[in-house]
Amino acid sequence: GIELQAALYLLEGFFFLASFLLIFGTSGMGLRLSQKFVFLLFLSGLVTLCFGALFFLPDSVRLKRIFLSKTESQPVTVGSENDVREHLKKGAKDPEHLRGITSAKGETSTKLKALSRKPSVINEAKTDKKNAGGETLEEVMPSRSKTESASKDEKVTSSSNQGANTDTSFDYNKFKKCLLKPPLGIEHGKPSDPQTLQRREKVKEMMKFAWDNYKSFAWGKNELRPLTRNGHIGNMFGGLRGASIVDSLDTLYIMGLMDEYNDAKEWVETSLDLNSNGEASLFEVNIRYVGGLLSAYYLTGDEMFKRKVMVLGEKLLPAFNTPTGIPRGVINLGSGTSWSWGWASAGSSILAEFGTLHLEFVHLSELSNNGIYTEKVMNIRKLLNKIEKPHGLYPNFLSPVSGNWVQHHVSIGGLGDSFYEYLIKSYLMSDKTDEEAKKMYYSALEAIEANLVQKSPGGLTYMAEWRGGILDHKMGHLACFSGGMVVIGADDGAPEKRQHYLDLAAEITHTCHESYTTKLGPEAFRFDGGAEATATRLSDRYYILRPEVIESYMYMWRLTHDPKYREWGWEAVEALEQHCRVEAGFSGIRDVYAQTVSHDNMQQSFFLSETLKYLYLLFSDDDLLPLEDWVFNTEAHPLPVVRKSCLQGEGGTHDKTTSK
């Protein structure tokens, strides 16, 4: 290919250069002036040729960044297997989307929550460089002063050329009046049943234990390594720090852990430096940082959170500067340069990444009174509606340059998952006025049922993956969110299909529970070769504290009140305590089937944001973050339903005596 050709040019050039020097090196002083001129002309051309060839080499993207303007958004790709492992939550949630390892052809051998959710516990030395004394570089470098960081954040807001923050006159008091119920319920969702209350208190204790150890050993870092008792930074967040802090804000608040919440709030106010200059996952920064700051603002009304999130939101806009408006997956938060993941097929963007921005960006427009954020995500929807979809399905890879599908791989797990989730949630968050999102969701669900939903020989319902018309009878842990997705949309489809959707949601959730044979489940499980919801490959057997199965338990409980979902959730609590709790936090495990537990030394930030929050809500009354008022983003950050008729009117829509 072109890379090999460039390498050959380079070798050939150096060969001729060496030959020329050997021939003329010893007698160069005797050359005539004309001969010297010819020699220099030839040498100049050769050097130019060799230097230009560097730009065709596979690793040349970093060279290009040196010489090309950082304000331009270059259609290049970058990434490595470590990037993929790091990149793989719910988008990185499947070993394929890692939240695993995907080849340049888009094949996966081991997910990014669209690609993002697998922590990099391999080759850790590459991401946390240490000096001779064993300290990380971050620990020995002087940190920028807190006041300097805060002032620079404010300066970004006030001096924006794009004007994305032209008006921040959002009326928080009016917003509160537009809620149907108090966010934290009458008594913080306290259940009347003593056993359920005891179980909820246990989950709260787990959160405090995880938080206290993070604070003791990894404060300010992104995640805790509980076995080695130190912090993990990683390379998903472009120099941003404190992912576990931002991800935990709302969890601490709704659990009533106010001392811990106030510590987190103080860190965000004084130490969250948004003036980073690194390479960040657009998807991960959006769902964790933007989502976390938005929910903290809506729950508390603290203007500091709003200021922070508006600064950060504006830094994400350059990723949309592509011929189609489809954002690239990686952005430098300082320069605005964006590019695609190196492992993504043909420089494509990922469905679960560019399709998991809508909820947060609509709220950025609400808070700023600037429609640019909504325009960006509506443009994505416009393009998706225009292009042809094979059998009504949405493939996982789309070119941000041509606007065409790159390959026909469809998955409800990694690479695709949260796109579908955000369709139904966009409809619900719009107070059921976004008819376009509703139509897209139910059309997609119909295509999924027709092409992907399968029944195993043992009677288990699962969602297979689709590769150009050929089914791969595998379901990822990330796809287990779909039970919850289907049930929250059951009431708003065709009336005659309501019971069908309830049954489908229950069947999928049951299948995911069956994959939890040890009460914790593998990253992916199969239904071929005699397997029934079992991981047949060693590389699929790990569990990294993922929330998706518990997420579906919570939604199924809220909408059916079948007690088995609380029992299944308690099974998961006991398994987490037995297998994942260590002396200094919680850790994922490498093989859910092994008799002897091997820990991966990583306490994921989404464990604090999602897994423990969903468990706490499962054992709480329904009036704690009621679904009539709140929609959870794919990192479980609650965002309020936007009731425009109320917000633009004079008063609230509910009895004011219920508001606090």
PDB file of N, CA and C in Angstrom, residues 1-6:
ATOM      1  N   GLY A   1       0.842  -1.199   0.000  1.00  0.00           N
ATOM      2  CA  GLY A   1       0.000   0.000   0.000  1.00  0.00           C
ATOM      3  C   GLY A   1       0.867   1.234   0.000  1.00  0.00           C
ATOM      4  N   ILE A   2       0.245   2.382   0.244  1.00  0.00           N
ATOM      5  CA  ILE A   2       0.952   3.655   0.179  1.00  0.00           C
ATOM      6  C   ILE A   2       2.015   3.773   1.261  1.00  0.00           C
ATOM      7  N   GLU A   3       1.764   3.121   2.404  1.00  0.00           N
ATOM      8  CA  GLU A   3       2.735   3.190   3.499  1.00  0.00           C
ATOM      9  C   GLU A   3       4.016   2.441   3.135  1.00  0.00           C
ATOM     10  N   LEU A   4       3.874   1.245   2.511  1.00  0.00           N
ATOM     11  CA  LEU A   4       5.036   0.475   2.086  1.00  0.00           C
ATOM     12  C   LEU A   4       5.797   1.220   1.001  1.00  0.00           C
ATOM     13  N   GLN A   5       5.038   1.821   0.073  1.00  0.00           N
ATOM     14  CA  GLN A   5       5.677   2.570  -1.007  1.00  0.00           C
ATOM     15  C   GLN A   5       6.494   3.734  -0.454  1.00  0.00           C
ATOM     16  N   ALA A   6       5.938   4.432   0.507  1.00  0.00           N
ATOM     17  CA  ALA A   6       6.656   5.555   1.107  1.00  0.00           C
ATOM     18  C   ALA A   6       7.940   5.083   1.785  1.00  0.00           C
TER      19      ALA A   6
END
